Amino acid sequence: MQYRVITVQARGPIGSDFATAANELAELVSKAMAEGWQPAGGIAVGHPLGGAQPTLFQAMMRRVV
């Protein structure tokens, strides 16, 4: 089995842009699913300290035969 995590930062011109980040993550997850990957659980959001931009995470798994 293979495991990977897709990440997208919620960068906006001022503050965070979760809508754009969510759409970008959805596109990346859809592309990975077309390659045989499956989501493992839901989306996680990391809010780093120190003013860095939040990040959206989606874990993916794929069985290898």
JSON list of C-alpha atoms in Angstrom, two decimals:
[
{"chain": "A", "resi": 1, "resn": "MET", "atom": "CA", "xyz": [0.00, 0.00, 0.00]},
{"chain": "A", "resi": 2, "resn": "GLN", "atom": "CA", "xyz": [1.17, 3.52, -0.74]},
{"chain": "A", "resi": 3, "resn": "TYR", "atom": "CA", "xyz": [0.33, 6.63, 1.24]},
{"chain": "A", "resi": 4, "resn": "ARG", "atom": "CA", "xyz": [0.65, 10.31, 0.37]},
{"chain": "A", "resi": 5, "resn": "VAL", "atom": "CA", "xyz": [-0.64, 13.64, 1.60]},
{"chain": "A", "resi": 6, "resn": "ILE", "atom": "CA", "xyz": [-1.77, 16.38, -0.76]},
{"chain": "A", "resi": 7, "resn": "THR", "atom": "CA", "xyz": [-1.32, 19.88, 0.65]},
{"chain": "A", "resi": 8, "resn": "VAL", "atom": "CA", "xyz": [-2.52, 23.32, -0.45]},
{"chain": "A", "resi": 9, "resn": "GLN", "atom": "CA", "xyz": [-1.85, 26.60, 1.32]},
{"chain": "A", "resi": 10, "resn": "ALA", "atom": "CA", "xyz": [-4.82, 28.93, 1.79]},
{"chain": "A", "resi": 11, "resn": "ARG", "atom": "CA", "xyz": [-3.02, 32.04, 0.55]},
{"chain": "A", "resi": 12, "resn": "GLY", "atom": "CA", "xyz": [-4.96, 35.17, -0.13]},
{"chain": "A", "resi": 13, "resn": "PRO", "atom": "CA", "xyz": [-3.98, 38.73, -1.04]},
{"chain": "A", "resi": 14, "resn": "ILE", "atom": "CA", "xyz": [-5.01, 39.76, 2.47]},
{"chain": "A", "resi": 15, "resn": "GLY", "atom": "CA", "xyz": [-5.49, 36.98, 5.02]},
{"chain": "A", "resi": 16, "resn": "SER", "atom": "CA", "xyz": [-6.53, 33.47, 4.00]},
{"chain": "A", "resi": 17, "resn": "ASP", "atom": "CA", "xyz": [-8.53, 32.31, 0.98]},
{"chain": "A", "resi": 18, "resn": "PHE", "atom": "CA", "xyz": [-10.07, 28.98, 1.95]},
{"chain": "A", "resi": 19, "resn": "ALA", "atom": "CA", "xyz": [-12.50, 28.86, -0.99]},
{"chain": "A", "resi": 20, "resn": "THR", "atom": "CA", "xyz": [-9.73, 28.99, -3.59]},
{"chain": "A", "resi": 21, "resn": "ALA", "atom": "CA", "xyz": [-7.57, 26.55, -1.61]},
{"chain": "A", "resi": 22, "resn": "ALA", "atom": "CA", "xyz": [-10.50, 24.11, -1.28]},
{"chain": "A", "resi": 23, "resn": "ASN", "atom": "CA", "xyz": [-11.15, 24.24, -5.02]},
{"chain": "A", "resi": 24, "resn": "GLU", "atom": "CA", "xyz": [-7.46, 23.65, -5.77]},
{"chain": "A", "resi": 25, "resn": "LEU", "atom": "CA", "xyz": [-7.34, 20.74, -3.32]},
{"chain": "A", "resi": 26, "resn": "ALA", "atom": "CA", "xyz": [-10.47, 19.24, -4.90]},
{"chain": "A", "resi": 27, "resn": "GLU", "atom": "CA", "xyz": [-8.83, 19.36, -8.34]},
{"chain": "A", "resi": 28, "resn": "LEU", "atom": "CA", "xyz": [-5.65, 17.71, -7.03]},
{"chain": "A", "resi": 29, "resn": "VAL", "atom": "CA", "xyz": [-7.63, 15.00, -5.21]},
{"chain": "A", "resi": 30, "resn": "SER", "atom": "CA", "xyz": [-9.75, 14.32, -8.31]},
{"chain": "A", "resi": 31, "resn": "LYS", "atom": "CA", "xyz": [-6.60, 13.96, -10.41]},
{"chain": "A", "resi": 32, "resn": "ALA", "atom": "CA", "xyz": [-5.07, 11.59, -7.84]},
{"chain": "A", "resi": 33, "resn": "MET", "atom": "CA", "xyz": [-8.29, 9.53, -7.77]},
{"chain": "A", "resi": 34, "resn": "ALA", "atom": "CA", "xyz": [-8.09, 9.15, -11.56]},
{"chain": "A", "resi": 35, "resn": "GLU", "atom": "CA", "xyz": [-4.60, 7.69, -10.96]},
{"chain": "A", "resi": 36, "resn": "GLY", "atom": "CA", "xyz": [-5.97, 5.09, -8.53]},
{"chain": "A", "resi": 37, "resn": "TRP", "atom": "CA", "xyz": [-5.56, 6.94, -5.21]},
{"chain": "A", "resi": 38, "resn": "GLN", "atom": "CA", "xyz": [-8.42, 7.02, -2.68]},
{"chain": "A", "resi": 39, "resn": "PRO", "atom": "CA", "xyz": [-9.00, 9.62, 0.06]},
{"chain": "A", "resi": 40, "resn": "ALA", "atom": "CA", "xyz": [-8.28, 8.37, 3.58]},
{"chain": "A", "resi": 41, "resn": "GLY", "atom": "CA", "xyz": [-10.50, 10.32, 5.94]},
{"chain": "A", "resi": 42, "resn": "GLY", "atom": "CA", "xyz": [-11.48, 13.94, 5.57]},
{"chain": "A", "resi": 43, "resn": "ILE", "atom": "CA", "xyz": [-9.67, 17.19, 4.98]},
{"chain": "A", "resi": 44, "resn": "ALA", "atom": "CA", "xyz": [-7.52, 18.55, 7.81]},
{"chain": "A", "resi": 45, "resn": "VAL", "atom": "CA", "xyz": [-6.56, 22.19, 8.30]},
{"chain": "A", "resi": 46, "resn": "GLY", "atom": "CA", "xyz": [-3.29, 23.27, 9.90]},
{"chain": "A", "resi": 47, "resn": "HIS", "atom": "CA", "xyz": [-3.13, 26.75, 11.43]},
{"chain": "A", "resi": 48, "resn": "PRO", "atom": "CA", "xyz": [0.57, 27.49, 12.02]},
{"chain": "A", "resi": 49, "resn": "LEU", "atom": "CA", "xyz": [1.70, 29.96, 14.64]},
{"chain": "A", "resi": 50, "resn": "GLY", "atom": "CA", "xyz": [3.55, 33.11, 13.73]},
{"chain": "A", "resi": 51, "resn": "GLY", "atom": "CA", "xyz": [1.28, 34.36, 10.96]},
{"chain": "A", "resi": 52, "resn": "ALA", "atom": "CA", "xyz": [2.03, 31.71, 8.33]},
{"chain": "A", "resi": 53, "resn": "GLN", "atom": "CA", "xyz": [-0.79, 30.77, 5.97]},
{"chain": "A", "resi": 54, "resn": "PRO", "atom": "CA", "xyz": [-3.12, 27.88, 6.94]},
{"chain": "A", "resi": 55, "resn": "THR", "atom": "CA", "xyz": [-2.72, 24.66, 4.97]},
{"chain": "A", "resi": 56, "resn": "LEU", "atom": "CA", "xyz": [-5.35, 22.13, 3.83]},
{"chain": "A", "resi": 57, "resn": "PHE", "atom": "CA", "xyz": [-4.31, 18.45, 3.93]},
{"chain": "A", "resi": 58, "resn": "GLN", "atom": "CA", "xyz": [-5.88, 15.35, 2.34]},
{"chain": "A", "resi": 59, "resn": "ALA", "atom": "CA", "xyz": [-4.38, 11.92, 3.01]},
{"chain": "A", "resi": 60, "resn": "MET", "atom": "CA", "xyz": [-4.56, 9.48, 0.08]},
{"chain": "A", "resi": 61, "resn": "MET", "atom": "CA", "xyz": [-3.92, 5.72, -0.17]},
{"chain": "A", "resi": 62, "resn": "ARG", "atom": "CA", "xyz": [-3.43, 3.35, -3.08]},
{"chain": "A", "resi": 63, "resn": "ARG", "atom": "CA", "xyz": [-3.09, -0.42, -3.09]},
{"chain": "A", "resi": 64, "resn": "VAL", "atom": "CA", "xyz": [-0.10, -1.75, -4.99]},
{"chain": "A", "resi": 65, "resn": "VAL", "atom": "CA", "xyz": [-0.39, -5.22, -6.47]}
]
